[in-house]
Amino acid sequence: MPGNLPTVLACGAWLKNAACLLSSGQPQWSALHGDLSHPDACRALEVSARALLHHAQHPVVAVAHDLHPDFYSSRLAIELAHALGVPAIAVQHHHAHIAAVMAEYGVQGPVVGLALDGVGLGTDGTAWGGELLWVDQNNWRRLGHLWPLALPGGDVAAREPWRMAAAALHALGRTHEVGSRFAPLVGEAAAHMVQRMLERDINCPATSSTGRWFDAAAGALGLSVRQAHEAEAAIALEQQAQAWLAQHGTPALVHGVAMHDTEQLDLRPLLARLLETPASDVPAAAAWFHLALADALADWAAWAADQTSTRTVCLGGGCFLNKLLASRITSRLQQHGLSVLMPKAQSCGDAGLALGQAWVAAHQVAAGHPTYPETESLSCV
């Protein structure tokens, strides 16, 4: 990591929050505070941020934060920046995930980035989470994203995977099946309410989130109806897949059916197959879904690397905590002759996000542009 970068404080993510001071090219981390929905975590972040500022060896020239303006971390960053008389720089969530990898490895770019997670606010105001990016030290572009799914009920859909399976049916043009399919699991009233919401597009914001596609897969296979903890459905899906692969071995070739164009990777055919899976075949289907998804994502990123004359792919975001997904994507990309980088020193999830925020902001200031590009970053290379 270049040692001549200016010193920047970053206030981190909403979930698994940790702050980071990037000084002389080296990160200094706070403790992990947890989720900022808890007042104690918010208070701990403020104490940590002020402590990092107090012990900084060089003047802090900017304070970085997430693009979402309502996060406590964003409001704190703006308050601290105002007190210091320096700019507060908002950094898009998935850009920061890829930048964190680049910072750790000292890569200036350009790279292709696969950022796969549950959610992060996009520059267009929608919920992102399955992103194909092009990034260097001063610029970034969104090259593509996963086919968007509806979130029936908004945030509640992230806690109830059956709703995401219903959203997959809707995306397949089979909305009329939602009520009858899910009534035995959740009751007639809830199932038919969600069907009407999808039919009428009422409180059904769209998301490109990889995490929600995993929820949809788990819901389609009957592995999770409601989840009490983050990623519970995805973990159950991975466990089924790992158990099947341990018994049967990992096939070298998988006949997937996901398709991509220049902007979207369409996973609807994968869900169509899962929705027709009998209960006896659930472990095999979970394994097939992981392998087909990983191969599709890797081939999509390899295509983008070829289109942009890039030989390095960075992987970031909480979905890469899934070891099966991460290892399969890595090996497939390497088969394409690409260099693959993933975080090692810090989590690939939100706990390591602040480093990417700080790295992006430091380069913005060093380049003499202490503001963050937004709408222009959506154009394709």
Short mmCIF file of C-alpha atoms in Angstrom, two decimals:
data_model
loop_
_atom_site.label_atom_id
_atom_site.label_comp_id
_atom_site.label_asym_id
_atom_site.label_seq_id
_atom_site.Cartn_x
_atom_site.Cartn_y
_atom_site.Cartn_z
CA MET A 1 0.00 0.00 0.00
CA PRO A 2 1.53 3.39 -0.98
CA GLY A 3 2.95 5.23 2.03
CA ASN A 4 2.49 8.68 0.49
CA LEU A 5 -1.29 8.68 0.72
CA PRO A 6 -2.82 11.37 2.93
CA THR A 7 -4.28 10.36 6.28
CA VAL A 8 -8.01 9.55 6.25
CA LEU A 9 -10.42 8.31 8.90
CA ALA A 10 -13.23 5.98 7.75
CA CYS A 11 -16.30 5.25 9.87
CA GLY A 12 -17.20 1.87 8.38
CA ALA A 13 -20.41 0.02 7.65
CA TRP A 14 -23.81 -0.29 9.34
CA LEU A 15 -23.43 -4.00 10.08
CA LYS A 16 -20.32 -5.38 11.83
CA ASN A 17 -19.03 -1.84 12.18
CA ALA A 18 -15.36 -1.03 12.67
CA ALA A 19 -13.53 2.24 12.03
CA CYS A 20 -10.17 2.56 10.32
CA LEU A 21 -7.50 5.26 10.18
CA LEU A 22 -5.35 4.99 7.06
CA SER A 23 -2.06 6.75 7.79
CA SER A 24 1.24 6.48 5.88
CA GLY A 25 -0.44 3.76 3.87
CA GLN A 26 -1.05 1.60 6.95
CA PRO A 27 -4.47 0.84 8.48
CA GLN A 28 -5.10 1.30 12.18
CA TRP A 29 -8.29 -0.45 13.22
CA SER A 30 -10.74 0.13 16.01
CA ALA A 31 -12.36 -2.75 17.82
CA LEU A 32 -15.35 -4.40 16.14
CA HIS A 33 -18.43 -2.53 17.36
CA GLY A 34 -21.18 -4.69 15.92
CA ASP A 35 -24.37 -3.47 14.27
CA LEU A 36 -25.24 0.22 14.51
CA SER A 37 -28.88 -0.57 15.22
CA HIS A 38 -27.70 -0.88 18.84
CA PRO A 39 -27.08 2.37 20.77
CA ASP A 40 -24.08 0.84 22.55
CA ALA A 41 -22.43 0.15 19.19
CA CYS A 42 -23.02 3.74 18.10
CA ARG A 43 -21.46 5.08 21.29
CA ALA A 44 -18.51 2.72 20.91
CA LEU A 45 -17.94 3.88 17.33
CA GLU A 46 -17.81 7.51 18.39
CA VAL A 47 -15.33 6.75 21.15
CA SER A 48 -13.16 4.74 18.76
CA ALA A 49 -13.29 7.35 15.99
CA ARG A 50 -12.26 10.14 18.33
CA ALA A 51 -9.48 7.99 19.77
CA LEU A 52 -8.12 7.27 16.29
CA LEU A 53 -8.17 10.98 15.51
CA HIS A 54 -6.45 11.82 18.79
CA HIS A 55 -3.60 9.37 18.17
CA ALA A 56 -3.16 10.16 14.46
CA GLN A 57 0.49 10.98 13.65
CA HIS A 58 -0.44 13.16 10.67
CA PRO A 59 -3.26 15.63 9.99
CA VAL A 60 -6.46 13.93 8.89
CA VAL A 61 -7.48 15.37 5.52
CA ALA A 62 -10.90 13.71 5.10
CA VAL A 63 -13.44 11.50 6.84
CA ALA A 64 -14.98 8.71 4.74
CA HIS A 65 -18.34 7.02 5.21
CA ASP A 66 -20.99 4.94 3.46
CA LEU A 67 -23.15 6.45 0.74
CA HIS A 68 -26.29 5.93 2.86
CA PRO A 69 -26.99 9.31 4.52
CA ASP A 70 -29.09 7.92 7.39
CA PHE A 71 -26.50 5.58 8.88
CA TYR A 72 -25.17 6.69 12.25
CA SER A 73 -21.66 6.18 10.87
CA SER A 74 -22.42 8.62 8.03
CA ARG A 75 -23.82 11.26 10.37
CA LEU A 76 -20.85 10.87 12.72
CA ALA A 77 -18.40 11.19 9.83
CA ILE A 78 -20.03 14.41 8.68
CA GLU A 79 -19.96 15.79 12.23
CA LEU A 80 -16.29 14.92 12.69
CA ALA A 81 -15.32 16.29 9.29
CA HIS A 82 -17.11 19.56 10.04
CA ALA A 83 -15.26 19.88 13.34
CA LEU A 84 -11.93 19.23 11.62
CA GLY A 85 -12.68 21.51 8.67
CA VAL A 86 -12.10 18.71 6.15
CA PRO A 87 -14.37 17.07 3.57
CA ALA A 88 -16.66 14.16 4.42
CA ILE A 89 -16.49 11.75 1.49
CA ALA A 90 -19.28 9.22 0.88
CA VAL A 91 -18.08 5.98 -0.74
CA GLN A 92 -20.47 3.50 -2.35
CA HIS A 93 -20.61 0.26 -0.39
CA HIS A 94 -19.52 -2.21 -3.09
CA HIS A 95 -16.85 0.09 -4.44
CA ALA A 96 -15.45 0.10 -0.90
CA HIS A 97 -15.50 -3.72 -0.75
CA ILE A 98 -13.32 -3.97 -3.85
CA ALA A 99 -11.13 -1.06 -2.75
CA ALA A 100 -10.45 -2.85 0.55
CA VAL A 101 -8.95 -5.75 -1.41
CA MET A 102 -6.87 -3.39 -3.53
CA ALA A 103 -5.64 -1.59 -0.42
CA GLU A 104 -4.59 -4.81 1.29
CA TYR A 105 -2.60 -6.02 -1.71
CA GLY A 106 -1.25 -2.62 -2.80
CA VAL A 107 -2.95 -2.85 -6.18
CA GLN A 108 -3.53 0.43 -7.98
CA GLY A 109 -5.60 -1.13 -10.70
CA PRO A 110 -7.33 -1.40 -12.93
CA VAL A 111 -9.14 -4.50 -11.68
CA VAL A 112 -12.46 -6.18 -12.21
CA GLY A 113 -14.32 -6.58 -8.95
CA LEU A 114 -17.05 -9.02 -7.93
CA ALA A 115 -18.82 -7.57 -4.89
CA LEU A 116 -21.39 -10.02 -3.53
CA ASP A 117 -23.31 -9.39 -0.32
CA GLY A 118 -26.68 -8.74 1.26
CA VAL A 119 -27.24 -5.06 0.62
CA GLY A 120 -25.63 -1.68 0.06
CA LEU A 121 -27.10 1.54 -1.25
CA GLY A 122 -26.32 2.07 -4.91
CA THR A 123 -25.66 5.36 -6.64
CA ASP A 124 -29.06 5.06 -8.31
CA GLY A 125 -30.83 4.88 -4.94
CA THR A 126 -31.66 1.16 -5.17
CA ALA A 127 -30.39 -1.76 -3.09
CA TRP A 128 -27.31 -3.34 -4.67
CA GLY A 129 -25.55 -6.56 -3.71
CA GLY A 130 -24.51 -8.54 -6.80
CA GLU A 131 -22.12 -6.17 -8.55
CA LEU A 132 -19.57 -6.42 -11.34
CA LEU A 133 -17.26 -3.40 -11.16
CA TRP A 134 -14.22 -1.90 -12.85
CA VAL A 135 -11.98 -0.08 -10.36
CA ASP A 136 -8.66 1.74 -10.29
CA GLN A 137 -7.23 4.14 -7.71
CA ASN A 138 -9.18 7.16 -8.95
CA ASN A 139 -12.22 5.84 -10.81
CA TRP A 140 -14.80 3.09 -10.83
CA ARG A 141 -17.67 1.92 -12.98
CA ARG A 142 -20.55 -0.45 -12.48
CA LEU A 143 -20.26 -2.89 -15.36
CA GLY A 144 -23.19 -5.08 -14.44
CA HIS A 145 -25.32 -6.63 -11.74
CA LEU A 146 -27.43 -9.67 -10.98
CA TRP A 147 -30.95 -9.82 -12.33
CA PRO A 148 -32.98 -7.82 -9.77
CA LEU A 149 -35.51 -9.48 -7.51
CA ALA A 150 -38.45 -7.79 -5.82
CA LEU A 151 -38.40 -7.46 -2.03
CA PRO A 152 -42.07 -8.06 -1.09
CA GLY A 153 -42.52 -6.15 2.14
CA GLY A 154 -39.15 -4.40 1.90
CA ASP A 155 -36.69 -5.27 4.67
CA VAL A 156 -38.95 -8.01 6.04
CA ALA A 157 -38.19 -10.05 2.91
CA ALA A 158 -34.57 -10.36 4.06
CA ARG A 159 -35.82 -12.12 7.21
CA GLU A 160 -38.28 -14.43 5.44
CA PRO A 161 -36.70 -16.46 2.62
CA TRP A 162 -40.07 -17.76 1.47
CA ARG A 163 -40.82 -14.23 0.29
CA MET A 164 -37.68 -14.26 -1.84
CA ALA A 165 -38.71 -17.60 -3.32
CA ALA A 166 -42.05 -15.96 -4.10
CA ALA A 167 -40.14 -13.09 -5.72
CA ALA A 168 -38.29 -15.64 -7.86
CA LEU A 169 -41.61 -17.10 -9.00
CA HIS A 170 -42.71 -13.57 -9.85
CA ALA A 171 -39.50 -12.96 -11.83
CA LEU A 172 -40.23 -16.15 -13.77
CA GLY A 173 -43.71 -14.93 -14.69
CA ARG A 174 -45.38 -17.38 -12.30
CA THR A 175 -46.80 -14.94 -9.76
CA HIS A 176 -50.16 -16.74 -9.81
CA GLU A 177 -48.50 -19.74 -8.12
CA VAL A 178 -47.32 -17.85 -5.02
CA GLY A 179 -50.49 -18.17 -2.95
CA SER A 180 -51.06 -21.88 -3.47
CA ARG A 181 -47.38 -22.81 -3.15
CA PHE A 182 -46.64 -21.02 0.12
CA ALA A 183 -50.00 -21.14 1.92
CA PRO A 184 -49.19 -24.53 3.53
CA LEU A 185 -45.98 -22.99 4.96
CA VAL A 186 -47.06 -19.53 6.08
CA GLY A 187 -50.84 -19.54 5.95
CA GLU A 188 -53.39 -18.49 3.34
CA ALA A 189 -53.50 -14.84 4.40
CA ALA A 190 -49.73 -14.21 4.28
CA ALA A 191 -49.19 -16.14 1.05
CA HIS A 192 -51.99 -14.42 -0.85
CA MET A 193 -51.01 -11.01 0.54
CA VAL A 194 -47.50 -11.41 -0.89
CA GLN A 195 -48.96 -12.60 -4.19
CA ARG A 196 -51.09 -9.45 -4.40
CA MET A 197 -48.14 -7.25 -3.47
CA LEU A 198 -46.07 -8.74 -6.28
CA GLU A 199 -48.93 -8.55 -8.79
CA ARG A 200 -49.57 -4.88 -8.00
CA ASP A 201 -45.95 -3.88 -7.29
CA ILE A 202 -46.88 -2.59 -3.83
CA ASN A 203 -43.95 -2.20 -1.39
CA CYS A 204 -41.76 -4.38 -3.58
CA PRO A 205 -38.48 -2.48 -4.13
CA ALA A 206 -35.97 -4.18 -6.40
CA THR A 207 -32.55 -5.47 -5.37
CA SER A 208 -29.59 -7.01 -7.17
CA SER A 209 -28.46 -8.63 -3.89
CA THR A 210 -26.64 -11.96 -4.07
CA GLY A 211 -27.72 -12.64 -0.50
CA ARG A 212 -31.37 -12.42 -1.48
CA TRP A 213 -30.80 -14.87 -4.37
CA PHE A 214 -29.36 -17.29 -1.80
CA ASP A 215 -32.45 -16.71 0.34
CA ALA A 216 -34.64 -17.40 -2.67
CA ALA A 217 -32.79 -20.66 -3.33
CA ALA A 218 -33.11 -21.77 0.31
CA GLY A 219 -36.80 -20.84 0.29
CA ALA A 220 -37.42 -22.65 -3.00
CA LEU A 221 -35.86 -25.82 -1.58
CA GLY A 222 -37.83 -25.56 1.66
CA LEU A 223 -34.68 -25.15 3.78
CA SER A 224 -35.75 -21.89 5.39
CA VAL A 225 -39.07 -20.12 5.81
CA ARG A 226 -37.99 -17.48 8.34
CA GLN A 227 -34.50 -16.76 9.63
CA ALA A 228 -33.63 -15.44 13.06
CA HIS A 229 -30.04 -14.50 12.18
CA GLU A 230 -28.30 -12.93 9.21
CA ALA A 231 -27.32 -15.45 6.51
CA GLU A 232 -29.05 -18.33 8.33
CA ALA A 233 -30.75 -19.50 5.13
CA ALA A 234 -27.57 -19.23 3.06
CA ILE A 235 -25.63 -21.20 5.68
CA ALA A 236 -28.25 -23.95 5.65
CA LEU A 237 -28.01 -24.08 1.85
CA GLU A 238 -24.20 -24.30 1.96
CA GLN A 239 -24.30 -27.06 4.58
CA GLN A 240 -26.59 -29.15 2.41
CA ALA A 241 -24.29 -28.61 -0.56
CA GLN A 242 -21.11 -29.43 1.35
CA ALA A 243 -22.62 -32.61 2.76
CA TRP A 244 -23.62 -33.82 -0.70
CA LEU A 245 -20.24 -32.94 -2.22
CA ALA A 246 -18.39 -34.69 0.61
CA GLN A 247 -20.24 -37.87 -0.27
CA HIS A 248 -20.29 -37.63 -4.05
CA GLY A 249 -17.28 -35.48 -4.94
CA THR A 250 -17.10 -32.21 -6.82
CA PRO A 251 -17.83 -32.46 -10.55
CA ALA A 252 -15.39 -30.67 -12.83
CA LEU A 253 -18.18 -29.55 -15.13
CA VAL A 254 -21.63 -28.29 -14.21
CA HIS A 255 -24.36 -27.70 -16.74
CA GLY A 256 -25.60 -24.30 -15.60
CA VAL A 257 -28.13 -22.20 -17.40
CA ALA A 258 -27.47 -18.69 -16.09
CA MET A 259 -27.05 -16.15 -18.87
CA HIS A 260 -25.44 -12.74 -19.02
CA ASP A 261 -25.61 -9.84 -21.39
CA THR A 262 -23.54 -6.68 -21.14
CA GLU A 263 -25.23 -5.53 -17.94
CA GLN A 264 -27.07 -8.35 -16.16
CA LEU A 265 -26.43 -11.90 -15.04
CA ASP A 266 -29.77 -13.70 -15.22
CA LEU A 267 -30.13 -16.30 -12.45
CA ARG A 268 -33.80 -17.01 -13.06
CA PRO A 269 -33.12 -20.34 -14.83
CA LEU A 270 -31.26 -21.57 -11.74
CA LEU A 271 -34.25 -20.84 -9.52
CA ALA A 272 -36.64 -22.39 -12.02
CA ARG A 273 -34.81 -25.69 -11.58
CA LEU A 274 -34.77 -25.44 -7.77
CA LEU A 275 -38.49 -24.74 -7.63
CA GLU A 276 -39.15 -28.12 -9.27
CA THR A 277 -36.81 -30.10 -6.98
CA PRO A 278 -38.39 -32.96 -4.99
CA ALA A 279 -37.54 -33.15 -1.28
CA SER A 280 -35.34 -36.20 -1.78
CA ASP A 281 -33.04 -34.27 -4.14
CA VAL A 282 -32.55 -31.13 -2.01
CA PRO A 283 -28.87 -31.76 -1.07
CA ALA A 284 -27.92 -32.44 -4.69
CA ALA A 285 -29.84 -29.37 -5.84
CA ALA A 286 -28.10 -27.19 -3.22
CA ALA A 287 -24.73 -28.41 -4.49
CA TRP A 288 -25.70 -27.84 -8.12
CA PHE A 289 -26.92 -24.32 -7.32
CA HIS A 290 -23.62 -23.38 -5.66
CA LEU A 291 -21.50 -24.74 -8.48
CA ALA A 292 -23.65 -23.37 -11.29
CA LEU A 293 -23.82 -19.96 -9.63
CA ALA A 294 -20.07 -19.86 -9.00
CA ASP A 295 -19.25 -20.86 -12.57
CA ALA A 296 -21.66 -18.29 -13.98
CA LEU A 297 -20.21 -15.52 -11.81
CA ALA A 298 -16.63 -16.45 -12.68
CA ASP A 299 -17.32 -16.64 -16.41
CA TRP A 300 -19.11 -13.28 -16.22
CA ALA A 301 -16.13 -11.68 -14.46
CA ALA A 302 -13.72 -13.29 -16.92
CA TRP A 303 -15.75 -11.88 -19.78
CA ALA A 304 -15.53 -8.42 -18.18
CA ALA A 305 -11.77 -8.81 -17.70
CA ASP A 306 -11.40 -9.63 -21.38
CA GLN A 307 -13.59 -6.68 -22.40
CA THR A 308 -11.58 -4.25 -20.26
CA SER A 309 -8.12 -5.77 -20.88
CA THR A 310 -7.77 -6.47 -17.15
CA ARG A 311 -5.95 -9.47 -15.69
CA THR A 312 -6.81 -9.14 -11.99
CA VAL A 313 -10.15 -9.91 -10.33
CA CYS A 314 -10.83 -8.82 -6.74
CA LEU A 315 -13.50 -10.62 -4.70
CA GLY A 316 -15.24 -8.81 -1.84
CA GLY A 317 -18.43 -8.84 0.18
CA GLY A 318 -19.92 -11.09 2.82
CA CYS A 319 -21.08 -13.80 0.40
CA PHE A 320 -17.44 -14.83 0.03
CA LEU A 321 -17.57 -16.11 3.62
CA ASN A 322 -19.24 -19.04 1.84
CA LYS A 323 -16.15 -21.22 1.32
CA LEU A 324 -17.71 -23.33 -1.40
CA LEU A 325 -18.67 -20.29 -3.45
CA ALA A 326 -15.32 -18.55 -2.91
CA SER A 327 -13.16 -21.56 -3.77
CA ARG A 328 -15.15 -22.48 -6.88
CA ILE A 329 -15.13 -18.91 -8.24
CA THR A 330 -11.40 -18.59 -7.53
CA SER A 331 -10.47 -21.83 -9.28
CA ARG A 332 -12.69 -21.05 -12.26
CA LEU A 333 -11.16 -17.58 -12.67
CA GLN A 334 -7.68 -19.04 -12.43
CA GLN A 335 -8.60 -21.47 -15.19
CA HIS A 336 -9.24 -18.36 -17.28
CA GLY A 337 -5.65 -17.28 -16.56
CA LEU A 338 -6.63 -14.48 -14.20
CA SER A 339 -5.05 -13.37 -10.93
CA VAL A 340 -7.59 -13.56 -8.08
CA LEU A 341 -7.36 -11.53 -4.87
CA MET A 342 -9.46 -11.89 -1.72
CA PRO A 343 -9.02 -10.26 1.71
CA LYS A 344 -6.81 -12.12 4.16
CA ALA A 345 -5.88 -9.59 6.85
CA GLN A 346 -9.50 -8.52 7.42
CA SER A 347 -12.93 -9.96 6.77
CA CYS A 348 -14.24 -9.92 3.21
CA GLY A 349 -17.52 -8.72 4.75
CA ASP A 350 -18.56 -5.43 6.28
CA ALA A 351 -16.09 -5.67 9.17
CA GLY A 352 -13.32 -4.85 6.69
CA LEU A 353 -15.20 -2.21 4.71
CA ALA A 354 -13.68 0.89 6.38
CA LEU A 355 -10.28 0.22 4.82
CA GLY A 356 -11.83 0.47 1.36
CA GLN A 357 -13.64 3.67 2.30
CA ALA A 358 -10.42 5.23 3.56
CA TRP A 359 -8.42 4.09 0.52
CA VAL A 360 -10.92 5.54 -1.94
CA ALA A 361 -11.16 8.86 -0.06
CA ALA A 362 -7.36 9.14 0.29
CA HIS A 363 -6.92 8.72 -3.46
CA GLN A 364 -9.66 11.24 -4.15
CA VAL A 365 -7.89 13.84 -2.01
CA ALA A 366 -4.45 12.96 -3.41
CA ALA A 367 -5.78 13.44 -6.94
CA GLY A 368 -7.15 16.85 -5.99
CA HIS A 369 -10.78 15.74 -6.24
CA PRO A 370 -12.09 15.55 -2.64
CA THR A 371 -15.61 14.66 -3.79
CA TYR A 372 -16.97 11.31 -4.85
CA PRO A 373 -18.20 10.59 -8.42
CA GLU A 374 -21.76 9.32 -8.50
CA THR A 375 -23.94 9.22 -11.60
CA GLU A 376 -21.05 9.15 -14.04
CA SER A 377 -19.77 5.96 -12.38
CA LEU A 378 -22.66 3.99 -13.86
CA SER A 379 -21.43 4.10 -17.45
CA CYS A 380 -19.94 0.89 -18.86
CA VAL A 381 -16.37 0.62 -20.07
#
